[in-house]
Tab-separated table of C-alpha atoms in Angstrom:
chain	number	residue	atom	x	y	z
A	1	MET	CA	63.867	-25.954	-46.352
A	2	PHE	CA	65.784	-26.624	-43.202
A	3	GLY	CA	69.257	-28.314	-43.663
A	4	SER	CA	68.738	-30.290	-46.709
A	5	ILE	CA	72.273	-30.984	-47.409
A	6	THR	CA	72.906	-32.355	-44.231
A	7	ALA	CA	69.765	-34.635	-44.823
A	8	ILE	CA	71.637	-35.676	-47.628
A	9	GLY	CA	74.868	-36.225	-45.941
A	10	MET	CA	73.336	-38.378	-43.082
A	11	GLY	CA	71.616	-40.365	-45.236
A	12	LEU	CA	74.955	-41.514	-47.080
A	13	ALA	CA	76.539	-42.258	-43.758
A	14	VAL	CA	73.655	-44.364	-42.724
A	15	ILE	CA	73.901	-46.404	-46.089
A	16	GLY	CA	77.557	-47.068	-45.456
A	17	ALA	CA	77.051	-48.318	-41.844
A	18	GLY	CA	74.076	-50.235	-43.151
A	19	ILE	CA	75.808	-52.291	-45.557
A	20	GLY	CA	78.910	-52.503	-43.439
A	21	ILE	CA	76.549	-53.666	-40.416
A	22	GLY	CA	74.506	-55.742	-42.764
A	23	GLN	CA	77.771	-57.682	-43.977
A	24	ILE	CA	78.413	-58.228	-40.480
A	25	GLY	CA	75.010	-59.890	-39.535
A	26	GLY	CA	74.899	-61.847	-42.481
A	27	LYS	CA	78.080	-63.308	-42.098
A	28	ALA	CA	77.586	-64.162	-38.329
A	29	MET	CA	74.395	-65.894	-39.039
A	30	GLU	CA	75.983	-67.760	-41.714
A	31	ALA	CA	78.805	-68.750	-39.198
A	32	ILE	CA	76.404	-69.734	-36.589
A	33	ALA	CA	74.751	-71.830	-38.795
A	34	ARG	CA	77.786	-73.634	-39.497
A	35	GLN	CA	79.142	-73.829	-35.773
A	36	PRO	CA	75.992	-73.620	-33.555
A	37	GLU	CA	78.097	-74.321	-30.827
A	38	ALA	CA	80.037	-71.265	-31.326
A	39	VAL	CA	76.986	-69.000	-30.702
A	40	GLY	CA	78.093	-66.970	-27.699
A	41	ASP	CA	81.658	-65.994	-28.991
A	42	ILE	CA	79.923	-65.099	-32.564
A	43	ARG	CA	77.357	-62.974	-30.915
A	44	ALA	CA	79.747	-61.027	-28.674
A	45	ASN	CA	82.224	-60.233	-31.738
A	46	MET	CA	79.538	-59.313	-34.288
A	47	ILE	CA	78.145	-56.671	-31.550
A	48	LEU	CA	81.679	-55.779	-31.209
A	49	MET	CA	82.470	-55.039	-35.028
A	50	ALA	CA	78.949	-53.502	-35.552
A	51	ALA	CA	79.879	-50.800	-32.564
A	52	LEU	CA	82.932	-50.321	-34.466
A	53	VAL	CA	81.429	-49.956	-37.873
A	54	GLU	CA	78.832	-47.573	-36.226
A	55	GLY	CA	81.471	-45.448	-34.907
A	56	ALA	CA	82.348	-44.787	-38.804
A	57	ALA	CA	78.912	-43.508	-39.155
A	58	LEU	CA	78.371	-41.424	-35.894
A	59	ILE	CA	81.437	-39.489	-37.089
A	60	ALA	CA	79.901	-38.751	-40.351
A	61	ILE	CA	76.825	-37.514	-38.673
A	62	VAL	CA	78.287	-35.155	-36.268
A	63	VAL	CA	80.075	-33.692	-38.953
A	64	ALA	CA	76.759	-33.443	-40.895
A	65	PHE	CA	75.549	-31.708	-37.613
A	66	LEU	CA	78.452	-29.245	-37.260
A	67	SER	CA	78.560	-28.331	-40.832
A	68	ASN	CA	75.055	-27.430	-40.372
A	69	ALA	CA	75.445	-25.379	-37.454
A	70	ALA	CA	78.487	-23.860	-38.571
B	1	MET	CA	48.054	-63.226	-20.742
B	2	ARG	CA	46.696	-62.270	-23.970
B	3	ARG	CA	43.914	-60.477	-21.902
B	4	TYR	CA	46.302	-58.479	-19.845
B	5	ILE	CA	48.227	-57.490	-23.003
B	6	LEU	CA	45.319	-56.645	-24.332
B	7	GLY	CA	44.084	-54.396	-21.127
B	8	PHE	CA	47.461	-53.048	-20.824
B	9	VAL	CA	47.391	-51.637	-24.891
B	10	CYS	CA	43.864	-50.184	-24.215
B	11	LEU	CA	45.063	-48.224	-21.181
B	12	LEU	CA	48.006	-46.986	-23.381
B	13	CYS	CA	46.020	-46.168	-25.735
B	14	PHE	CA	43.796	-44.029	-23.657
B	15	SER	CA	46.321	-42.314	-21.794
B	16	ILE	CA	47.979	-41.375	-24.913
B	17	PHE	CA	44.555	-40.065	-26.477
B	18	SER	CA	43.856	-37.951	-23.155
B	19	ILE	CA	47.243	-36.333	-23.462
B	20	ALA	CA	46.223	-35.598	-27.177
B	21	GLN	CA	43.182	-34.293	-26.150
B	22	GLU	CA	44.699	-32.087	-23.183
B	23	HIS	CA	47.306	-30.660	-25.831
B	24	GLY	CA	44.480	-29.859	-28.536
B	25	HIS	CA	42.110	-28.304	-26.068
B	26	GLU	CA	45.091	-25.858	-25.028
B	27	GLN	CA	45.468	-24.069	-28.421
B	28	PRO	CA	41.892	-22.463	-28.782
B	29	THR	CA	42.105	-21.065	-25.274
B	30	ALA	CA	45.527	-19.993	-24.852
B	31	GLU	CA	46.385	-16.632	-23.198
B	32	PRO	CA	43.076	-16.621	-20.993
B	33	HIS	CA	44.923	-14.510	-18.217
B	34	GLY	CA	49.313	-13.217	-17.563
B	35	ASP	CA	48.912	-10.921	-20.958
B	36	SER	CA	51.475	-8.323	-20.345
B	37	GLY	CA	50.367	-6.236	-23.588
B	38	CYS	CA	52.730	-7.838	-26.159
B	39	GLY	CA	49.645	-9.271	-28.085
B	40	GLU	CA	48.903	-13.019	-28.833
B	41	PRO	CA	51.988	-15.178	-29.564
B	42	GLU	CA	52.125	-17.038	-32.842
B	43	HIS	CA	51.325	-20.094	-32.864
B	44	GLY	CA	52.824	-22.314	-35.644
B	45	GLU	CA	52.418	-25.847	-36.995
B	46	PHE	CA	52.774	-28.324	-34.789
B	47	ASN	CA	56.566	-29.361	-35.430
B	48	PRO	CA	57.130	-32.747	-34.402
B	49	GLY	CA	61.159	-32.557	-34.431
B	50	GLU	CA	61.029	-29.543	-31.924
B	51	THR	CA	58.443	-30.947	-29.557
B	52	ALA	CA	60.757	-34.188	-29.468
B	53	PHE	CA	64.185	-32.592	-28.662
B	54	HIS	CA	62.017	-30.085	-25.988
B	55	HIS	CA	61.064	-33.615	-24.329
B	56	ILE	CA	64.030	-35.108	-24.423
B	57	SER	CA	66.344	-32.528	-23.274
B	58	ASP	CA	67.310	-32.057	-19.743
B	59	GLN	CA	64.825	-29.532	-17.302
B	60	ASN	CA	64.853	-27.635	-14.218
B	61	ILE	CA	61.627	-29.112	-13.384
B	62	TYR	CA	60.402	-32.595	-12.915
B	63	SER	CA	57.300	-33.126	-14.401
B	64	ILE	CA	55.394	-36.411	-13.870
B	65	GLY	CA	51.864	-36.093	-15.705
B	66	PRO	CA	50.312	-33.375	-14.589
B	67	PHE	CA	52.479	-32.780	-11.491
B	68	HIS	CA	55.668	-30.542	-11.699
B	69	LEU	CA	57.877	-30.860	-8.922
B	70	PRO	CA	60.229	-27.901	-8.331
B	71	LEU	CA	63.983	-28.382	-8.389
B	72	PRO	CA	66.425	-26.307	-6.771
B	73	CYS	CA	68.412	-23.937	-9.127
B	74	PHE	CA	72.031	-22.917	-8.363
B	75	LEU	CA	72.780	-20.326	-11.144
B	76	TYR	CA	76.037	-18.536	-11.184
B	77	ALA	CA	76.629	-15.612	-13.418
B	78	PRO	CA	80.281	-13.837	-13.069
B	79	ASP	CA	78.925	-10.285	-13.301
B	80	LYS	CA	76.124	-10.733	-10.234
B	81	GLY	CA	77.395	-14.015	-8.269
B	82	TRP	CA	75.057	-16.841	-7.070
B	83	SER	CA	71.512	-16.974	-7.499
B	84	VAL	CA	69.806	-19.791	-5.657
B	85	PHE	CA	66.228	-20.364	-5.281
B	86	SER	CA	63.655	-23.122	-6.202
B	87	SER	CA	62.391	-23.347	-10.027
B	88	GLY	CA	59.043	-23.540	-8.085
B	89	ARG	CA	59.235	-19.720	-7.880
B	90	PHE	CA	59.091	-19.808	-11.778
B	91	HIS	CA	55.470	-20.629	-11.809
B	92	ALA	CA	55.758	-23.177	-14.755
B	93	ASP	CA	52.871	-24.190	-17.120
B	94	ALA	CA	52.339	-27.805	-18.411
B	95	HIS	CA	54.666	-26.785	-21.545
B	96	GLY	CA	57.590	-25.621	-18.997
B	97	ASN	CA	57.214	-22.095	-19.382
B	98	GLY	CA	57.342	-20.113	-16.385
B	99	HIS	CA	55.226	-16.952	-16.065
B	100	MET	CA	57.645	-15.539	-13.773
B	101	ALA	CA	61.052	-14.006	-13.763
B	102	VAL	CA	63.154	-14.347	-11.000
B	103	ASP	CA	66.848	-12.467	-10.484
B	104	GLY	CA	66.635	-11.683	-14.313
B	105	TYR	CA	66.270	-15.475	-15.059
B	106	VAL	CA	63.270	-17.270	-16.585
B	107	LEU	CA	62.478	-20.639	-17.508
B	108	VAL	CA	61.406	-21.474	-21.077
B	109	GLU	CA	60.438	-25.018	-22.187
B	110	GLY	CA	61.652	-26.381	-18.462
B	111	MET	CA	65.502	-24.737	-18.787
B	112	VAL	CA	66.561	-21.583	-16.933
B	113	ARG	CA	67.518	-18.599	-19.354
B	114	ARG	CA	69.004	-15.202	-18.665
B	115	ILE	CA	67.490	-12.410	-19.795
B	116	MET	CA	70.586	-10.395	-21.691
B	117	ASP	CA	68.677	-6.813	-21.268
B	118	ALA	CA	70.631	-5.274	-18.276
B	119	GLY	CA	67.659	-2.881	-17.795
B	120	PHE	CA	65.178	-5.994	-16.847
B	121	PRO	CA	64.306	-5.929	-13.074
B	122	ALA	CA	66.091	-8.164	-10.794
B	123	ALA	CA	63.269	-8.896	-8.700
B	124	GLU	CA	60.142	-11.483	-9.213
B	125	VAL	CA	58.229	-9.917	-11.844
B	126	GLU	CA	55.545	-11.332	-14.038
B	127	VAL	CA	56.156	-11.806	-17.676
B	128	GLY	CA	53.439	-13.195	-19.405
B	129	HIS	CA	52.562	-17.102	-20.073
B	130	HIS	CA	54.296	-17.472	-23.398
B	131	PRO	CA	57.566	-16.730	-24.702
B	132	TYR	CA	57.522	-15.454	-27.844
B	133	LEU	CA	59.598	-17.016	-30.739
B	134	GLN	CA	61.596	-14.067	-32.874
B	135	LYS	CA	64.294	-13.870	-35.221
B	136	ALA	CA	67.165	-12.403	-33.776
B	137	LYS	CA	70.986	-12.738	-33.594
B	138	GLY	CA	72.238	-14.596	-30.701
B	139	ALA	CA	75.699	-14.512	-29.267
B	140	ASP	CA	77.562	-16.274	-31.807
B	141	GLY	CA	76.260	-13.491	-34.442
B	142	LYS	CA	74.286	-15.811	-36.258
B	143	GLU	CA	70.402	-15.174	-37.068
B	144	LYS	CA	67.781	-17.686	-35.437
B	145	GLU	CA	64.591	-17.853	-33.739
B	146	ILE	CA	65.115	-16.919	-30.079
B	147	PRO	CA	62.432	-16.995	-27.542
B	148	PHE	CA	61.713	-13.330	-25.932
B	149	VAL	CA	59.750	-12.937	-23.061
B	150	CYS	CA	57.458	-10.005	-22.525
B	151	TYR	CA	57.426	-7.426	-19.710
B	152	ASN	CA	55.569	-4.233	-19.517
B	153	SER	CA	54.639	-4.239	-22.896
B	154	GLN	CA	58.201	-4.673	-24.219
B	155	LEU	CA	59.966	-7.883	-25.428
B	156	TYR	CA	63.156	-8.743	-23.789
B	157	GLN	CA	65.559	-11.437	-25.560
B	158	THR	CA	67.062	-14.672	-23.668
B	159	GLU	CA	70.047	-16.005	-23.960
B	160	ALA	CA	70.657	-19.639	-24.937
B	161	LYS	CA	70.499	-22.372	-22.105
B	162	SER	CA	73.520	-23.258	-20.322
B	163	THR	CA	74.853	-26.577	-21.310
B	164	ALA	CA	78.285	-28.365	-21.459
B	165	ASP	CA	77.688	-29.750	-24.847
B	166	GLY	CA	79.398	-26.836	-26.892
B	167	GLY	CA	76.122	-25.634	-28.498
B	168	LEU	CA	75.549	-28.506	-30.635
B	169	PHE	CA	71.816	-29.085	-29.767
B	170	GLY	CA	70.967	-25.323	-28.855
B	171	GLY	CA	72.940	-24.762	-25.797
B	172	GLY	CA	76.143	-23.296	-25.258
B	173	ILE	CA	78.605	-21.328	-23.106
B	174	THR	CA	76.465	-18.582	-21.821
B	175	SER	CA	77.223	-15.520	-19.413
B	176	PHE	CA	75.792	-17.560	-16.741
B	177	TYR	CA	76.394	-21.164	-15.413
B	178	ASP	CA	73.684	-23.514	-14.489
B	179	PHE	CA	74.798	-25.744	-12.059
B	180	SER	CA	71.377	-26.732	-11.088
B	181	ILE	CA	70.181	-29.960	-9.810
B	182	THR	CA	68.028	-30.767	-12.877
B	183	LYS	CA	65.843	-33.687	-13.819
B	184	ASN	CA	68.801	-35.643	-14.881
B	185	VAL	CA	70.636	-35.196	-11.690
B	186	VAL	CA	67.884	-36.209	-10.077
B	187	SER	CA	67.442	-39.474	-12.056
B	188	MET	CA	70.861	-40.278	-11.847
B	189	MET	CA	71.044	-39.803	-7.757
B	190	LEU	CA	67.849	-41.989	-7.600
B	191	ILE	CA	69.525	-44.921	-9.762
B	192	LEU	CA	72.652	-44.370	-7.579
B	193	ALA	CA	70.951	-44.752	-4.423
B	194	LEU	CA	69.225	-47.757	-5.309
B	195	PHE	CA	71.943	-49.434	-7.099
B	196	ALA	CA	73.982	-48.591	-3.977
B	197	TRP	CA	71.110	-50.025	-1.757
B	198	MET	CA	70.826	-52.709	-4.260
B	199	PHE	CA	74.508	-54.079	-4.559
B	200	ILE	CA	75.345	-53.395	-0.689
B	201	SER	CA	72.575	-55.754	0.243
B	202	ILE	CA	73.555	-58.292	-2.808
B	203	ALA	CA	77.123	-58.429	-1.167
B	204	ASN	CA	76.003	-58.829	2.359
B	205	ALA	CA	73.870	-61.823	1.034
B	206	TYR	CA	76.761	-63.492	-0.478
B	207	LYS	CA	78.538	-63.275	2.835
B	208	LYS	CA	75.544	-64.446	4.765
B	209	ARG	CA	74.494	-67.416	2.431
B	210	ASP	CA	78.035	-68.301	1.368
B	211	GLY	CA	78.281	-71.638	-0.636
B	212	MET	CA	74.120	-71.373	-0.888
B	213	ALA	CA	72.219	-71.153	-3.955
B	214	PRO	CA	71.582	-67.288	-4.694
B	215	LYS	CA	68.060	-65.638	-3.541
B	216	GLY	CA	66.067	-63.056	-4.471
B	217	VAL	CA	67.494	-59.551	-6.224
B	218	GLN	CA	70.976	-61.633	-5.815
B	219	SER	CA	69.700	-64.564	-8.529
B	220	PHE	CA	68.581	-61.536	-11.019
B	221	ILE	CA	71.823	-59.764	-10.847
B	222	GLU	CA	74.340	-62.588	-10.640
B	223	PRO	CA	73.691	-63.902	-14.491
B	224	ILE	CA	74.316	-60.446	-15.643
B	225	PHE	CA	77.501	-59.787	-13.407
B	226	LEU	CA	78.906	-63.055	-14.638
B	227	PHE	CA	77.911	-62.443	-18.071
B	228	ILE	CA	80.164	-59.291	-18.001
B	229	GLN	CA	83.072	-61.082	-15.819
B	230	ASP	CA	83.164	-64.009	-18.420
B	231	GLU	CA	82.366	-62.550	-21.728
B	232	VAL	CA	83.897	-59.008	-21.447
B	233	ALA	CA	86.469	-58.632	-18.605
B	234	LYS	CA	88.204	-62.127	-18.562
B	235	PRO	CA	88.596	-62.575	-22.606
B	236	PHE	CA	90.253	-58.978	-23.260
B	237	LEU	CA	92.000	-58.322	-19.920
B	238	GLY	CA	93.652	-61.497	-19.380
B	239	HIS	CA	95.401	-62.064	-16.273
B	240	MET	CA	94.837	-58.240	-15.076
B	241	TRP	CA	91.027	-58.666	-15.493
B	242	GLU	CA	90.358	-58.435	-11.385
B	243	LYS	CA	91.838	-54.974	-11.387
B	244	TYR	CA	89.542	-53.537	-13.891
B	245	LEU	CA	86.527	-55.356	-13.185
B	246	PRO	CA	85.189	-52.762	-10.520
B	247	PHE	CA	85.265	-50.039	-13.301
B	248	LEU	CA	83.608	-52.101	-15.896
B	249	MET	CA	80.995	-53.197	-13.499
B	250	SER	CA	80.367	-49.466	-12.720
B	251	LEU	CA	80.114	-48.393	-16.143
B	252	PHE	CA	77.752	-51.350	-17.211
B	253	PHE	CA	75.162	-50.800	-14.451
B	254	PHE	CA	75.365	-47.376	-14.463
B	255	ILE	CA	74.498	-47.018	-18.150
B	256	LEU	CA	71.968	-50.196	-17.935
B	257	GLY	CA	70.441	-48.633	-15.069
B	258	LEU	CA	69.909	-45.022	-16.223
B	259	ASN	CA	68.934	-46.558	-19.769
B	260	LEU	CA	66.192	-48.450	-18.525
B	261	PHE	CA	65.174	-45.584	-16.129
B	262	GLY	CA	64.692	-43.450	-18.950
B	263	GLN	CA	62.207	-46.003	-20.616
B	264	ILE	CA	59.627	-46.196	-18.050
B	265	PRO	CA	56.938	-44.459	-19.409
B	266	PHE	CA	55.046	-41.478	-17.506
B	267	LEU	CA	58.000	-41.380	-15.121
B	268	GLY	CA	59.187	-37.992	-16.564
B	269	GLY	CA	60.976	-40.111	-19.293
B	270	SER	CA	64.503	-38.875	-18.174
B	271	ASN	CA	67.019	-39.296	-21.049
B	272	VAL	CA	70.416	-39.316	-18.866
B	273	THR	CA	72.463	-41.404	-20.917
B	274	GLY	CA	70.968	-39.546	-23.962
B	275	ASN	CA	72.480	-36.374	-22.858
B	276	LEU	CA	75.667	-35.506	-24.615
B	277	ALA	CA	77.324	-34.207	-21.188
B	278	ILE	CA	77.062	-37.367	-19.467
B	279	THR	CA	78.189	-39.652	-22.064
B	280	MET	CA	81.262	-37.301	-22.718
B	281	VAL	CA	81.987	-37.477	-18.586
B	282	LEU	CA	82.027	-41.464	-19.153
B	283	ALA	CA	84.088	-41.455	-22.346
B	284	ILE	CA	86.791	-39.134	-20.336
B	285	ILE	CA	86.668	-41.281	-17.838
B	286	THR	CA	87.491	-44.189	-20.108
B	287	PHE	CA	90.086	-42.016	-21.898
B	288	LEU	CA	92.033	-41.503	-18.809
B	289	VAL	CA	91.967	-45.183	-17.711
B	290	VAL	CA	93.159	-46.248	-20.983
B	291	ASN	CA	96.084	-43.805	-21.522
B	292	PHE	CA	97.228	-43.854	-17.931
B	293	ASN	CA	97.402	-47.532	-17.841
B	294	GLY	CA	99.017	-48.124	-21.216
B	295	ASN	CA	102.442	-49.554	-21.325
B	296	LYS	CA	105.466	-48.710	-23.297
B	297	HIS	CA	104.421	-51.304	-25.926
B	298	TYR	CA	101.209	-49.561	-26.400
B	299	TRP	CA	102.765	-45.855	-26.663
B	300	GLU	CA	105.347	-47.149	-28.991
B	301	HIS	CA	103.006	-48.633	-31.250
B	302	ILE	CA	101.133	-45.147	-31.424
B	303	LEU	CA	104.281	-43.109	-31.814
B	304	TRP	CA	106.694	-44.938	-33.560
B	305	MET	CA	105.251	-48.091	-35.034
B	306	PRO	CA	107.962	-50.875	-35.104
B	307	GLY	CA	108.415	-53.137	-38.336
B	308	VAL	CA	107.242	-50.577	-41.039
B	309	PRO	CA	109.568	-48.295	-43.085
B	310	ALA	CA	110.026	-44.805	-41.918
B	311	TRP	CA	108.010	-43.072	-44.681
B	312	VAL	CA	104.724	-44.793	-43.352
B	313	LYS	CA	105.321	-43.958	-40.038
B	314	THR	CA	105.159	-40.423	-40.948
B	315	ILE	CA	101.526	-41.164	-42.452
B	316	LEU	CA	100.811	-43.846	-39.486
B	317	THR	CA	101.506	-41.501	-36.359
B	318	PRO	CA	99.204	-38.940	-36.945
B	319	VAL	CA	96.481	-41.410	-37.896
B	320	GLU	CA	97.253	-43.378	-34.409
B	321	ILE	CA	97.412	-40.632	-32.554
B	322	LEU	CA	93.942	-39.003	-33.930
B	323	GLY	CA	92.888	-42.667	-33.073
B	324	VAL	CA	93.473	-42.262	-29.137
B	325	PHE	CA	90.838	-39.170	-29.682
B	326	ILE	CA	88.610	-40.831	-31.865
B	327	LYS	CA	88.156	-44.039	-29.377
B	328	PRO	CA	86.435	-42.091	-26.492
B	329	LEU	CA	84.749	-39.990	-29.123
B	330	THR	CA	82.919	-42.712	-30.592
B	331	LEU	CA	82.016	-44.076	-27.433
B	332	MET	CA	80.726	-40.831	-26.230
B	333	LEU	CA	78.626	-40.509	-29.602
B	334	ARG	CA	77.238	-44.148	-29.550
B	335	LEU	CA	75.677	-43.988	-26.662
B	336	PHE	CA	74.245	-40.480	-26.733
B	337	ALA	CA	73.039	-40.969	-30.333
B	338	ASN	CA	71.410	-45.009	-30.029
B	339	ILE	CA	69.521	-43.418	-26.668
B	340	THR	CA	68.387	-40.250	-27.732
B	341	ALA	CA	67.175	-41.675	-31.473
B	342	GLY	CA	65.013	-44.178	-29.226
B	343	HIS	CA	63.742	-41.492	-27.111
B	344	MET	CA	63.135	-39.085	-30.306
B	345	VAL	CA	61.239	-41.795	-32.426
B	346	VAL	CA	58.758	-42.663	-29.331
B	347	VAL	CA	58.295	-38.849	-29.048
B	348	ILE	CA	57.720	-38.447	-32.577
B	349	PHE	CA	55.239	-41.663	-32.758
B	350	VAL	CA	52.859	-39.990	-30.260
B	351	GLY	CA	53.314	-36.791	-32.269
B	352	LEU	CA	51.609	-38.264	-35.102
B	353	ILE	CA	48.705	-38.271	-33.313
B	354	PHE	CA	48.763	-34.126	-33.204
B	355	LEU	CA	49.952	-33.966	-37.106
B	356	PHE	CA	47.463	-36.246	-38.528
B	357	GLY	CA	44.543	-35.120	-35.597
B	358	LYS	CA	45.540	-31.509	-36.307
B	359	SER	CA	46.081	-31.060	-32.643
B	360	GLY	CA	42.635	-32.211	-31.887
B	361	GLU	CA	40.220	-30.350	-34.547
B	362	ASN	CA	39.516	-33.697	-36.418
B	363	ALA	CA	38.804	-36.088	-33.632
B	364	GLY	CA	38.305	-39.082	-36.024
B	365	ALA	CA	41.994	-38.888	-37.064
B	366	SER	CA	43.216	-38.282	-33.554
B	367	TYR	CA	41.538	-41.596	-32.579
B	368	GLY	CA	42.909	-43.684	-35.082
B	369	THR	CA	46.173	-42.453	-35.004
B	370	ALA	CA	46.109	-42.905	-31.495
B	371	VAL	CA	45.570	-47.004	-31.876
B	372	GLY	CA	48.444	-46.736	-34.595
B	373	SER	CA	50.927	-44.918	-33.051
B	374	THR	CA	50.141	-46.888	-29.515
B	375	LEU	CA	50.879	-50.081	-31.180
B	376	LEU	CA	54.163	-48.383	-33.011
B	377	THR	CA	55.161	-47.139	-29.567
B	378	LEU	CA	54.983	-50.581	-27.786
B	379	PHE	CA	56.884	-51.915	-30.534
B	380	MET	CA	59.668	-49.252	-30.590
B	381	MET	CA	59.781	-49.457	-26.811
B	382	SER	CA	60.467	-53.423	-26.812
B	383	ILE	CA	63.044	-52.520	-29.259
B	384	GLU	CA	64.690	-49.653	-26.885
B	385	LEU	CA	64.486	-52.402	-24.129
B	386	LEU	CA	67.278	-54.461	-26.205
B	387	VAL	CA	69.069	-51.137	-27.208
B	388	ALA	CA	69.217	-50.457	-23.524
B	389	PHE	CA	70.978	-53.592	-22.899
B	390	ILE	CA	73.148	-53.674	-26.235
B	391	GLN	CA	74.474	-50.051	-25.464
B	392	ALA	CA	75.483	-50.613	-21.968
B	393	PHE	CA	77.070	-54.024	-23.175
B	394	VAL	CA	78.863	-52.349	-26.495
B	395	PHE	CA	80.295	-49.541	-23.722
B	396	THR	CA	81.379	-51.714	-21.472
B	397	ILE	CA	82.838	-54.520	-24.120
B	398	LEU	CA	84.845	-51.538	-25.803
B	399	THR	CA	86.134	-49.893	-22.677
B	400	ALA	CA	87.338	-53.324	-21.868
B	401	SER	CA	88.864	-54.080	-25.558
B	402	TYR	CA	90.847	-50.354	-25.370
B	403	ILE	CA	92.325	-51.111	-21.859
B	404	GLY	CA	93.023	-54.671	-23.068
B	405	ALA	CA	94.697	-53.339	-25.986
B	406	ALA	CA	96.725	-50.839	-24.017
B	407	THR	CA	98.174	-53.037	-21.481
B	408	GLU	CA	98.776	-56.062	-23.410
B	409	GLU	CA	102.319	-57.250	-23.256
B	410	ALA	CA	104.405	-57.507	-25.978
B	411	HIS	CA	104.737	-61.063	-27.579
B	412	HIS	CA	106.647	-60.934	-30.811
C-alpha cells in the first residue's frame, strides 16, 4: 500500500474543513432567508470565511504530503 | 438548444473514445523500432493517479491533440554551461518521451531530465523509445522508481526534473536548471498578450465613447471590473482603494484568465495556476505588498499586542509572527490545490475508461464507461468553471483584506 497513513491524515483534515464550511454555508443560507436584501454581503463574507477555513485544511494536507515525502 | 447540447455530448463522447482507442492500440504494438538492446520495458497496470500527474505537470513540448509543438529549451548546468536548443530535437512521441538525447539531456514524459552518468556521450544519440522505470537511489538518497534510458544496451539513470516546488511533486533542485519556455510559460504569454490587447482597446473605447453606453467586449469586462472594485477594493481598503486597485485587478484577471485558459478542452490543458511555483510567486508578491505597506499600528499588533498581559504577549507574538508567513502560504496552496484538484479529477474520470475497459481489451466496457465518464467530465468541468471564478475572487478578496488589515489606521 502506498501512503495509507497519509490518506488517513488527509481524510481527517477534510472532515474538519467539511464541518466548518458546512456550518458557514448553512448559516449563510439561514441569514439569506431571513434577510434576502443582504444577499450580496452575506455571499461575499461566506466565500471569505470558507476560504479561511479551507486554509487550515490545506496546511494539514501539505503536512500530510511532506510527512509522506520525508 | 437541447439538440445542440446533445450533439456536443455525442461529439465529446466520440473524441474521448477515439483517444481511448488510440491508447489501447499502442500497447500491444509497442517497440516496433528503436529498440537499443535493453529488452522490452515493463508495462505496469494503468495507474490513473500517475497519468493524471503526468497530464497536469508542466512540459517542454506543447501537445495539442496529435500535434507536438516544439518549444525552446534553455538549460543551464554549472559544470557545463548553457545548452540552448529546440525540444523538437528530442523527437518526442505521443507520451512525451523523446527517443533522442541531446547534450546529455533526455525528454521523459514531456519534461527535460539530465543523465547523471558522466560517461554518457554529449552529442545527439538515439536512446530507444521508452524510458525504463527501475527502483534506484535518487539524489536525496531515498529509493524510488526512477526512469532510466537505454543507450548501447546499457541503462543510464536520469536525474529528477528541475522544478522550483522544492521536490514536493517529483521535481527538485538538481544539478541543472531548466529556464526553458515551457507549456505554462507559453500559456502565460498568450494570456498576457490577449489581456494587454483587450484592456488597451477597452481603455481606448472608454476615452472615445466617453459618456456613452459600453459596447462589445467593454460591456463584458465592465461588470466584472466594477464588481471587484465595489465588492472587494472599496469595503476592505477604505479611502486607500485607488492606490491598490491596479494590483488587485492585475491579480484577479491574471488568475481568472489562466484558470479559464486551463479549462479549454483539447488546447493542451495547461495547468498554470495549478503550478506551485506560479502560485508561490503570486503569494510572494502579495506578501511583499502587505508587509511593505504595513503601518506602525500593524507591526505593533504583531510584535507587541497592546492591551494584553505580558505573559500572554510571549505566546501571542510568536503566533502572530507565524501568521505573517502562514497567510501567503495558504494563499499559495489554496489556488494550487483547487485548480490542480479540478484538472486531476477530469483526467481521472477519463482514465476510468482505460481502467474499466482494461486499456482497450474490453471494448464494450470502454464504450459504456466513455458515455458515463463524458457526462461526469462535463459536470466536473461546469463546476470547475465556477471554481475558476471563485478562486480568482477569493485570492483577490483575501489579498485585499490582508492589505486592508495592514494599512488600517488606529481607531481606539
